[in-house]
Coordinates of C-alpha atoms and ligand atoms in Angstrom, one line a residue:
X20 CA 90.8 27.6 129.7
X21 CA 90.1 23.9 129.3
X22 CA 90.7 21.9 132.4
X23 CA 91.2 18.2 132.1
X24 CA 91.8 15.8 135.0
X25 CA 94.8 13.6 134.3
X26 CA 95.8 11.1 136.9
X27 CA 98.8 9.3 135.6
X28 CA 101.4 12.0 136.2
X29 CA 104.3 11.1 138.5
X30 CA 104.5 13.3 141.7
X31 CA 107.5 15.7 141.8
X32 CA 108.7 17.9 144.5
X33 CA 111.6 19.7 142.8
X34 CA 112.1 19.1 139.1
X35 CA 115.7 18.4 138.0
X36 CA 117.0 21.1 135.8
X37 CA 120.4 20.9 134.2
X38 CA 123.0 23.7 134.5
X39 CA 122.9 24.1 130.7
X40 CA 121.2 22.6 127.7
X41 CA 122.7 22.0 124.2
X42 CA 120.7 22.1 120.9
X43 CA 118.8 19.0 120.0
X44 CA 119.8 18.2 116.4
X45 CA 119.6 14.9 114.5
X46 CA 118.4 13.0 117.5
X47 CA 121.5 14.1 119.6
X48 CA 122.5 16.8 122.0
X49 CA 124.8 19.1 120.1
X50 CA 126.9 21.8 121.7
X51 CA 126.6 25.3 120.0
X52 CA 129.3 25.7 117.3
X53 CA 130.3 29.0 118.9
X54 CA 130.7 27.3 122.3
X55 CA 128.5 30.0 123.8
X56 CA 125.6 29.7 126.2
X57 CA 123.2 32.3 127.5
X58 CA 121.5 32.7 130.9
X59 CA 118.0 31.7 131.4
X60 CA 116.5 33.8 134.1
X61 CA 113.5 32.7 136.2
X62 CA 111.0 35.6 136.5
X63 CA 110.1 34.2 139.9
X64 CA 113.2 35.7 141.5
X65 CA 115.1 37.3 138.6
X66 CA 117.9 34.7 139.0
X67 CA 119.7 32.5 136.5
X68 CA 118.4 28.9 136.8
X69 CA 119.9 27.4 133.7
X70 CA 121.8 28.2 130.5
X71 CA 120.8 27.6 126.9
X72 CA 123.0 27.1 123.8
X73 CA 123.4 30.3 121.9
X74 CA 122.5 29.2 118.3
X75 CA 123.7 30.9 115.1
X76 CA 123.6 30.3 111.4
X77 CA 126.0 27.4 111.5
X78 CA 123.8 25.6 114.1
X79 CA 120.7 26.2 112.0
X80 CA 122.6 24.7 109.0
X81 CA 123.4 21.6 111.0
X82 CA 119.8 21.3 111.9
X83 CA 118.8 21.7 108.3
X84 CA 121.2 19.0 107.3
X85 CA 119.7 16.6 109.8
X86 CA 116.1 17.5 108.8
X87 CA 116.8 17.1 105.1
X88 CA 118.5 13.7 105.7
X89 CA 115.4 12.5 107.7
X90 CA 112.7 13.9 105.4
X91 CA 112.8 11.3 102.5
X92 CA 112.1 8.5 104.9
X93 CA 109.8 10.3 107.3
X94 CA 107.7 11.7 104.5
X95 CA 107.0 8.2 103.3
X96 CA 105.8 6.9 106.7
X97 CA 102.1 6.0 106.9
X98 CA 99.7 8.2 108.7
X99 CA 99.1 5.3 111.1
X100 CA 102.9 5.2 112.0
X101 CA 103.1 8.9 112.6
X102 CA 99.9 8.8 114.6
X103 CA 101.3 6.1 116.8
X104 CA 104.4 8.2 117.6
X105 CA 102.4 11.3 118.3
X106 CA 100.3 9.3 120.7
X107 CA 103.4 8.0 122.4
X108 CA 104.7 11.6 122.8
X109 CA 101.4 12.5 124.4
X110 CA 101.6 9.5 126.8
X111 CA 105.2 10.5 127.9
X112 CA 104.1 14.1 128.5
X113 CA 101.1 12.9 130.5
X114 CA 103.3 10.7 132.7
X115 CA 105.6 13.7 133.3
X116 CA 102.9 16.3 133.5
X117 CA 103.7 17.5 137.0
X118 CA 107.4 17.9 136.3
X119 CA 106.9 19.7 133.0
X120 CA 104.3 22.0 134.6
X121 CA 106.7 23.0 137.3
X122 CA 109.5 23.6 134.9
X123 CA 107.2 25.7 132.7
X124 CA 106.3 27.8 135.8
X125 CA 110.0 28.3 136.7
X126 CA 110.8 29.2 133.1
X127 CA 107.9 31.5 132.4
X128 CA 106.7 32.7 135.8
X129 CA 103.0 31.7 135.4
X130 CA 101.1 30.1 138.3
X131 CA 101.4 26.4 138.7
X132 CA 97.6 26.0 138.8
X133 CA 97.6 27.2 135.2
X134 CA 100.5 25.1 133.8
X135 CA 99.1 22.0 135.6
X136 CA 95.5 22.4 134.7
X137 CA 95.6 24.2 131.4
X138 CA 98.9 24.4 129.5
X139 CA 100.1 20.8 129.9
X140 CA 96.7 19.1 129.4
X141 CA 96.3 21.2 126.2
X142 CA 99.7 20.2 125.0
X143 CA 98.8 16.5 125.5
X144 CA 95.4 17.0 123.8
X145 CA 96.9 18.7 120.8
X146 CA 99.3 15.8 120.2
X147 CA 96.4 13.3 120.5
X148 CA 94.1 15.4 118.3
X149 CA 96.6 15.5 115.4
X150 CA 97.5 11.8 116.0
X151 CA 93.7 11.2 115.4
X152 CA 92.8 13.6 112.5
X153 CA 95.8 12.6 110.4
X154 CA 94.3 9.1 110.1
X155 CA 90.8 10.4 109.3
X156 CA 92.0 12.8 106.6
X157 CA 92.1 10.7 103.5
X158 CA 93.2 11.8 100.1
X159 CA 90.3 12.0 97.6
X160 CA 89.6 10.0 94.5
X161 CA 86.9 11.0 92.0
X162 CA 86.0 10.2 88.4
X163 CA 86.6 12.9 85.9
X164 CA 84.7 10.9 83.3
X165 CA 84.0 7.2 83.0
X166 CA 87.6 6.6 81.7
X167 CA 89.6 9.1 83.8
X168 CA 90.2 9.1 87.5
X169 CA 91.4 12.1 89.5
X170 CA 93.4 11.4 92.6
X171 CA 94.2 14.3 94.9
X172 CA 97.0 13.3 97.2
X173 CA 98.4 15.3 100.2
X174 CA 102.2 15.5 100.3
X175 CA 104.1 17.0 103.2
X176 CA 105.7 20.4 102.4
X177 CA 109.2 19.3 103.5
X178 CA 111.5 20.8 106.2
X179 CA 109.8 23.6 108.0
X180 CA 111.0 26.4 110.4
X181 CA 108.9 27.2 113.5
X182 CA 109.6 30.2 115.7
X183 CA 108.0 30.3 119.1
X184 CA 107.2 33.1 121.7
X185 CA 107.7 32.9 125.4
X186 CA 104.2 33.3 126.8
X187 CA 103.2 29.6 126.5
X188 CA 106.5 28.0 125.6
X189 CA 105.4 24.4 125.5
X190 CA 101.9 25.0 124.2
X191 CA 102.9 27.3 121.4
X192 CA 105.6 24.9 120.3
X193 CA 103.1 22.1 120.4
X194 CA 100.6 24.0 118.2
X195 CA 103.3 24.0 115.6
X196 CA 105.1 20.7 116.1
X197 CA 102.1 18.4 116.3
X198 CA 100.4 19.3 113.0
X199 CA 103.8 19.5 111.1
X200 CA 104.9 16.0 112.3
X201 CA 101.4 14.6 111.7
X202 CA 101.6 15.9 108.1
X203 CA 104.9 14.2 107.5
X204 CA 107.2 17.3 107.7
X205 CA 110.5 17.6 109.5
X206 CA 110.8 20.6 111.8
X207 CA 113.4 23.0 113.1
X208 CA 112.0 24.8 116.2
X209 CA 113.5 28.0 117.6
X210 CA 112.1 28.7 121.1
X211 CA 112.1 32.2 122.5
X212 CA 115.3 33.2 124.2
X213 CA 113.4 34.1 127.4
X214 CA 112.0 30.6 127.9
X215 CA 114.2 27.9 126.2
X216 CA 114.4 25.4 129.1
X217 CA 111.0 23.7 129.3
X218 CA 111.2 22.8 125.6
X219 CA 114.7 21.2 126.1
X220 CA 113.4 19.2 129.0
X221 CA 110.5 18.1 126.8
X222 CA 113.1 17.0 124.2
X223 CA 114.9 15.0 126.9
X224 CA 111.7 13.1 127.4
X225 CA 110.5 12.6 123.8
X226 CA 113.6 13.0 121.7
X227 CA 114.1 9.3 121.3
X228 CA 110.5 8.7 120.1
X229 CA 111.0 10.1 116.6
X230 CA 113.6 9.1 114.0
X231 CA 116.8 11.3 114.2
X232 CA 116.4 14.6 112.4
X233 CA 112.6 14.7 112.3
X234 CA 112.4 17.2 115.1
X235 CA 115.3 19.5 115.9
X236 CA 115.4 22.4 118.4
X237 CA 118.0 25.2 118.1
X238 CA 117.9 27.7 120.9
X239 CA 119.2 31.3 120.6
X240 CA 118.2 34.9 120.0
X241 CA 115.9 36.1 117.2
X242 CA 118.4 37.9 114.9
X243 CA 121.2 35.2 115.5
X244 CA 119.2 32.0 115.2
X245 CA 115.7 33.0 114.2
X246 CA 116.7 35.1 111.2
X247 CA 119.0 32.4 109.5
X248 CA 116.2 29.9 110.0
X249 CA 113.4 32.1 108.5
X250 CA 115.7 33.3 105.6
X251 CA 117.0 29.9 104.7
X252 CA 116.3 28.7 101.1
X253 CA 116.3 25.2 102.6
X254 CA 113.0 25.5 104.4
X255 CA 109.6 25.0 102.7
X256 CA 107.6 27.1 105.1
X257 CA 108.0 29.3 108.2
X258 CA 105.4 29.3 110.9
X259 CA 105.8 32.2 113.3
X260 CA 104.1 33.3 116.5
X261 CA 105.2 36.6 118.1
X262 CA 105.0 40.3 117.8
X263 CA 103.4 42.0 114.7
X264 CA 106.7 43.9 114.1
X265 CA 108.8 40.7 114.1
X266 CA 106.2 39.1 111.9
X267 CA 106.7 41.7 109.3
X268 CA 110.5 41.0 109.3
X269 CA 109.9 37.2 109.0
X270 CA 107.7 37.8 106.0
X271 CA 110.4 39.8 104.3
X272 CA 112.9 37.0 104.8
X273 CA 110.5 34.4 103.6
X274 CA 109.6 36.4 100.5
X275 CA 113.1 36.1 99.2
X276 CA 112.6 32.4 98.9
X277 CA 108.9 32.5 97.9
X278 CA 107.9 30.2 100.7
X279 CA 104.5 30.3 102.6
X280 CA 104.3 31.8 106.1
X281 CA 101.7 31.5 108.8
X282 CA 101.6 34.4 111.2
X283 CA 100.1 34.4 114.7
X284 CA 100.7 37.9 115.9
X285 CA 99.5 40.4 118.5
X286 CA 96.1 41.5 119.7
X287 CA 94.0 44.0 121.6
X288 CA 90.9 42.0 122.1
X289 CA 87.6 43.6 123.2
X290 CA 85.4 42.0 125.8
X291 CA 81.9 43.3 125.4
X292 CA 79.3 43.3 128.2
X293 CA 75.8 44.0 126.9
X294 CA 73.0 45.5 129.0
X295 CA 71.2 42.1 129.4
X296 CA 74.1 40.9 131.5
X297 CA 72.6 42.7 134.5
X298 CA 69.1 41.5 133.8
X299 CA 70.2 37.9 134.0
X300 CA 70.3 35.6 137.1
X301 CA 73.1 36.0 139.7
X302 CA 75.0 33.0 138.4
X303 CA 75.3 34.4 134.9
X304 CA 76.2 37.9 136.2
X305 CA 78.9 36.3 138.3
X306 CA 80.2 34.4 135.3
X307 CA 80.4 37.6 133.3
X308 CA 82.3 39.3 136.1
X309 CA 84.8 36.5 136.0
X310 CA 84.9 36.8 132.2
X311 CA 86.0 40.5 132.6
X312 CA 88.7 39.5 135.1
X313 CA 90.2 37.0 132.6
X314 CA 92.5 39.8 131.5
X315 CA 94.7 38.7 134.4
X316 CA 95.0 35.1 133.3
X317 CA 98.6 34.2 132.5
X318 CA 99.6 37.6 133.9
X319 CA 97.9 39.1 130.8
X320 CA 100.6 37.6 128.6
X321 CA 98.2 36.1 126.1
X322 CA 97.8 37.3 122.5
X323 CA 94.0 37.1 123.0
X324 CA 94.1 38.8 126.4
X325 CA 90.7 40.6 126.8
X326 CA 92.5 43.9 127.3
X327 CA 89.6 46.2 126.5
X328 CA 86.4 46.0 128.5
X329 CA 83.4 47.6 126.6
X330 CA 80.5 47.8 129.0
X331 CA 77.0 49.2 128.4
X332 CA 76.7 52.5 130.3
X333 CA 73.6 51.5 132.1
X334 CA 75.3 48.6 133.9
X335 CA 78.7 50.2 134.3
X336 CA 78.5 51.0 138.0
X337 CA 77.0 47.7 139.2
X338 CA 79.2 45.6 136.9
X339 CA 82.5 47.3 137.4
X340 CA 82.1 47.4 141.2
X341 CA 82.1 43.6 141.1
X342 CA 84.9 43.4 138.6
X343 CA 87.2 45.7 140.7
X344 CA 86.4 43.7 143.8
X345 CA 87.2 40.4 142.1
X346 CA 90.4 41.8 140.6
X347 CA 91.5 43.0 144.0
X348 CA 90.9 39.5 145.4
X349 CA 93.5 37.9 143.0
X350 CA 96.1 36.3 145.1
X351 CA 99.6 37.0 143.9
X352 CA 102.6 35.0 145.2
X353 CA 105.2 32.4 144.5
X354 CA 104.1 30.9 141.2
X355 CA 104.8 27.4 142.5
X356 CA 102.5 27.8 145.5
X357 CA 99.2 26.0 145.2
X358 CA 97.1 29.0 146.1
X359 CA 98.8 31.6 143.8
X360 CA 96.4 32.9 141.2
X361 CA 98.8 35.3 139.4
X362 CA 102.5 34.9 139.1
X363 CA 105.4 36.8 137.6
X364 CA 105.8 38.5 134.2
X365 CA 108.0 36.4 131.9
X366 CA 111.0 38.7 131.8
X367 CA 112.5 41.9 133.1
X368 CA 112.0 43.5 129.7
X369 CA 108.4 42.6 129.7
X370 CA 108.0 43.8 133.3
X371 CA 109.5 47.2 132.4
X372 CA 107.4 47.5 129.2
X373 CA 104.2 46.9 131.2
X374 CA 105.2 49.4 133.9
X375 CA 105.9 52.0 131.2
X376 CA 102.5 51.5 129.7
X377 CA 100.9 52.0 133.1
X378 CA 102.7 55.3 133.2
X379 CA 101.6 56.1 129.7
X380 CA 98.0 55.4 130.7
X381 CA 98.2 57.7 133.7
X382 CA 99.9 60.5 131.6
X383 CA 97.2 60.4 129.0
X384 CA 94.6 60.8 131.7
X385 CA 93.2 57.3 132.1
X386 CA 91.7 56.8 135.5
X387 CA 93.2 54.0 137.6
X388 CA 90.3 51.9 139.0
X389 CA 92.6 49.4 140.7
X390 CA 96.3 48.4 140.7
X391 CA 98.5 50.7 138.7
X392 CA 101.9 49.7 140.1
X393 CA 104.4 46.9 140.6
X394 CA 103.5 44.4 143.2
X395 CA 105.9 44.3 146.2
X396 CA 106.2 40.6 147.2
X397 CA 108.6 39.3 149.9
X398 CA 110.2 36.1 151.0
X399 CA 112.7 35.9 148.2
X400 CA 110.4 37.3 145.5
X401 CA 111.6 40.9 145.9
X402 CA 113.8 40.5 142.8
X403 CA 111.1 38.9 140.7
X404 CA 108.9 40.6 138.1
X405 CA 105.4 41.1 139.6
X406 CA 102.8 43.6 138.6
X407 CA 99.4 44.4 140.2
X408 CA 96.4 43.6 138.0
X409 CA 95.4 47.0 136.8
X410 CA 92.2 48.5 135.5
X411 CA 92.1 51.8 133.6
X412 CA 89.1 53.8 132.6
X413 CA 89.3 55.9 129.5
X414 CA 88.4 56.0 125.8
X415 CA 89.3 54.0 122.8
X416 CA 91.7 56.5 121.2
X417 CA 94.1 56.3 124.1
X418 CA 97.3 54.3 123.6
X419 CA 96.4 51.9 126.4
X420 CA 93.3 51.0 124.3
X421 CA 95.2 50.7 121.0
X422 CA 98.6 49.2 121.7
X423 CA 99.3 45.7 122.9
X424 CA 100.6 45.8 126.5
X425 CA 100.8 42.1 127.0
X426 CA 100.4 42.3 130.7
X427 CA 97.7 42.3 133.5
X428 CA 96.3 45.6 132.4
X429 CA 92.8 46.2 131.1
X430 CA 91.2 49.4 129.8
X431 CA 87.5 50.0 130.3
X432 CA 85.1 52.2 128.3
X433 CA 81.3 52.4 127.9
X434 CA 78.9 52.4 125.0
X435 CA 75.3 53.3 124.5
X436 CA 74.2 51.2 121.5
X437 CA 75.1 47.9 120.0
X438 CA 76.4 49.7 116.8
X439 CA 78.7 51.8 119.0
X440 CA 80.0 48.7 120.8
X441 CA 80.8 47.0 117.5
X442 CA 82.5 50.2 116.1
X443 CA 84.7 50.5 119.2
X444 CA 85.5 46.8 119.2
X445 CA 86.7 47.0 115.6
X446 CA 88.6 50.2 116.0
X447 CA 92.1 48.8 116.4
X448 CA 94.6 47.4 113.9
X449 CA 94.3 44.0 115.5
X450 CA 91.6 41.3 115.1
X451 CA 92.6 38.2 117.1
X452 CA 90.1 37.5 119.9
X453 CA 86.9 39.0 121.3
X454 CA 84.4 38.3 123.9
X455 CA 80.7 38.9 124.0
X456 CA 78.5 38.5 127.1
X457 CA 74.7 38.8 126.6
X458 CA 71.4 37.0 127.3
X459 CA 69.8 38.3 124.0
X460 CA 69.6 35.6 121.3
X461 CA 69.8 38.2 118.5
X462 CA 73.0 39.8 119.9
X463 CA 74.6 36.5 120.6
X464 CA 74.7 35.8 116.9
X465 CA 74.8 39.2 115.2
X466 CA 77.5 40.9 117.3
X467 CA 80.1 38.2 116.9
X468 CA 79.4 38.2 113.1
X469 CA 80.1 41.9 113.0
X470 CA 83.3 41.7 115.0
X471 CA 86.5 41.6 112.9
X472 CA 88.3 38.8 114.8
X473 CA 89.3 35.2 114.2
X474 CA 87.9 34.0 117.5
X475 CA 84.9 35.3 119.3
X476 CA 84.1 33.8 122.6
X477 CA 80.4 34.0 123.5
X478 CA 79.6 33.9 127.2
X479 CA 83.0 32.4 127.9
X480 CA 86.6 33.3 127.3
X481 CA 90.1 31.7 127.0
X482 CA 89.3 28.2 126.0
X483 CA 91.5 26.7 123.3
X484 CA 90.4 23.3 122.2
X485 CA 92.5 21.5 119.6
X486 CA 89.6 21.2 117.2
X487 CA 88.7 24.9 117.1
X488 CA 90.5 26.9 114.4
X489 CA 92.5 29.8 115.8
X490 CA 94.1 32.8 114.2
X491 CA 93.9 36.5 113.3
X492 CA 92.1 39.0 111.1
X493 CA 93.8 42.3 110.1
X494 CA 97.3 42.8 111.7
X495 CA 96.9 39.9 114.0
X496 CA 98.1 37.5 111.4
X497 CA 96.9 35.0 108.8
X498 CA 96.7 31.3 108.5
X499 CA 95.1 29.3 111.3
X500 CA 96.4 27.0 114.0
X501 CA 94.7 24.0 115.6
X502 CA 91.8 22.2 113.8
X503 CA 92.1 19.7 111.0
X504 CA 92.6 22.6 108.6
X505 CA 96.0 23.2 110.1
X506 CA 97.3 20.1 108.1
X507 CA 96.7 22.2 105.0
X508 CA 99.4 24.6 106.1
X509 CA 102.0 21.8 106.2
X510 CA 101.0 20.0 103.0
X511 CA 100.6 20.5 99.3
X512 CA 98.2 18.7 97.0
X513 CA 99.4 16.4 94.2
X514 CA 96.7 15.8 91.6
X515 CA 97.1 12.8 89.4
X516 CA 94.7 12.4 86.4
X517 CA 94.8 8.8 85.2
X518 CA 93.3 7.7 82.0
X519 CA 92.0 4.1 81.6
X520 CA 90.7 4.9 78.0
X521 CA 92.1 2.8 75.2
X522 CA 91.3 5.6 72.7
X523 CA 93.7 8.4 71.6
X524 CA 93.1 11.9 73.0
X525 CA 92.2 12.8 69.4
X526 CA 94.1 16.1 68.9
X527 CA 97.1 15.0 66.9
Ligands
NAD26 P1 108.8 38.3 119.5 O1 108.3 38.6 118.2 O2 109.7 39.2 120.2 O3 109.6 36.9 119.5 C1 109.0 35.7 119.0 C2 110.1 34.8 118.4 O4 110.6 35.5 117.3 C3 111.2 34.5 119.4 O5 111.6 33.2 119.3 C4 112.3 35.5 118.9 O6 113.6 35.0 119.2 C5 112.1 35.4 117.4 N1 112.6 36.6 116.7 C6 112.7 37.9 117.2 N2 113.3 38.6 116.2 C7 113.5 37.8 115.1 C8 114.1 38.0 113.8 N3 114.6 39.2 113.4 N4 114.1 37.0 113.0 C9 113.7 35.8 113.4 N5 113.2 35.5 114.6 C10 113.1 36.5 115.5 O7 107.5 38.0 120.4 P2 107.4 37.6 121.9 O8 107.7 38.8 122.7 O9 108.2 36.4 122.1 O10 105.9 37.2 122.1 C11 104.9 38.1 122.4 C12 104.1 38.4 121.1 O11 103.6 37.2 120.6 C13 102.9 39.2 121.4 O12 102.8 40.2 120.5 C14 101.7 38.2 121.3 O13 100.5 38.8 121.0 C15 102.2 37.3 120.3 N6 101.5 36.0 120.4 C16 100.6 35.7 119.4 C17 99.9 34.5 119.5 C18 98.9 34.2 118.4 O14 98.6 33.0 118.4 N7 98.5 35.1 117.6 C19 100.2 33.6 120.5 C20 101.2 34.0 121.4 C21 101.8 35.2 121.4

């Protein structure tokens, strides 16, 4: 992942977290209409650390009212004005990076070294990126003929719904909010019920920057708050990140209103290690070994988790020996501790799901090369959701090679030829990420071209710069996030043909 050095953040020992958070609607904190709140459990110790408003259709309607009231004015603001506000948001996040990183860790369970060095710097950079590109992206004017001018203008789509997963609560929200706001849309964001707190703390910090109603956040469960948002005839688009099965439902809701959707869904990404990896110098070999262990980053809860290792059979022994040793050296511990490399799974449900997949792998005959169980931690972490990084060896037809586990579990298989590696890589329903490690110039270009995935990392893995388009092939979704092209998902084009000709058209 990208690491940026940021120096302006205020030091924080213990971030202040409220007992409960309301919705953020129309620039104000609004209690849920039902009066109900739900527990937010920290995966660090399995204990409740805050409560979030339990949103429903009525709350979504209030947010829609606020967003529709704000849209006529917001949509007419200049790109320069919106850019200034997005930069201001980025500055505030930068000043509070340490606090937000800690809250994200408490909310999600991932190690502080990741939230501090990767998640939050990327959040800041995405706001700055869209603050910049919106100013550079001009509407176009061309001459149809010497009397007629064609003007193509971008207009914001309107009020949009954005539904967020729990694996990168702040970053996934930013991937959606920054381009929508830059484009001049008003947004209603529905965070995941497992991780609502860090986004509400962010709203405490940045809520005042934007005019009331431009950005609204309604917390709650998928069927209660997400469904009325995605099914509403009052939104112009829904952008969704989450499971492929949920994505299918969201598309059904959106189809009733004939509105566009973008879908960022699941994955089962192959990480391919060609024979030339072992011919290379030690430094590159070591980098490739680390590339294989990247399956454990973010506890494996990344849609692009390199969850299948495909390694050339001639280098299997020498390569996997090093990969296993490096995996065993991963330090697990309290996610807020500076030296912790891998923290807790985001929720008890996710923890149980991963353990059940470890059982499935064992039952279907996959060999456990390391890990293969929960991690027993002490000092107050006994009740948290910790799993050992696990490596299976098997074949690509096994369920642990085909189904998204979304945990620190990788399945390894071998190949003999480049064609076989490509065939195995493409043999899943997903097509989100992939990795290729090689020293051969031909392979470095031809293999990524042959892989059916929206992002192929070559001799690296898991960086997510704002200017690089990201998204899925096949059942991993459609539409893209990040990059200038993202603005196209939040705008429509108005074409004006203007005649300066004094003559009649000549038909009637
Ligand atoms: P999920 O589908 O369970 O939930 C995602 C969001 O959808 C949550 O906010 C949830 O409340 C909401 N939701 C659930 N049911 C709904 C319904 N019926 N109507 C409306 N909203 C509903 O996914 P998750 O478990 O939070 O996230 C993990 C999944 O996300 C994994 O499959 C992962 O691959 C995927 N993911 C994909 C990307 C990507 O960019 N492709 C990025 C991150 C995560």
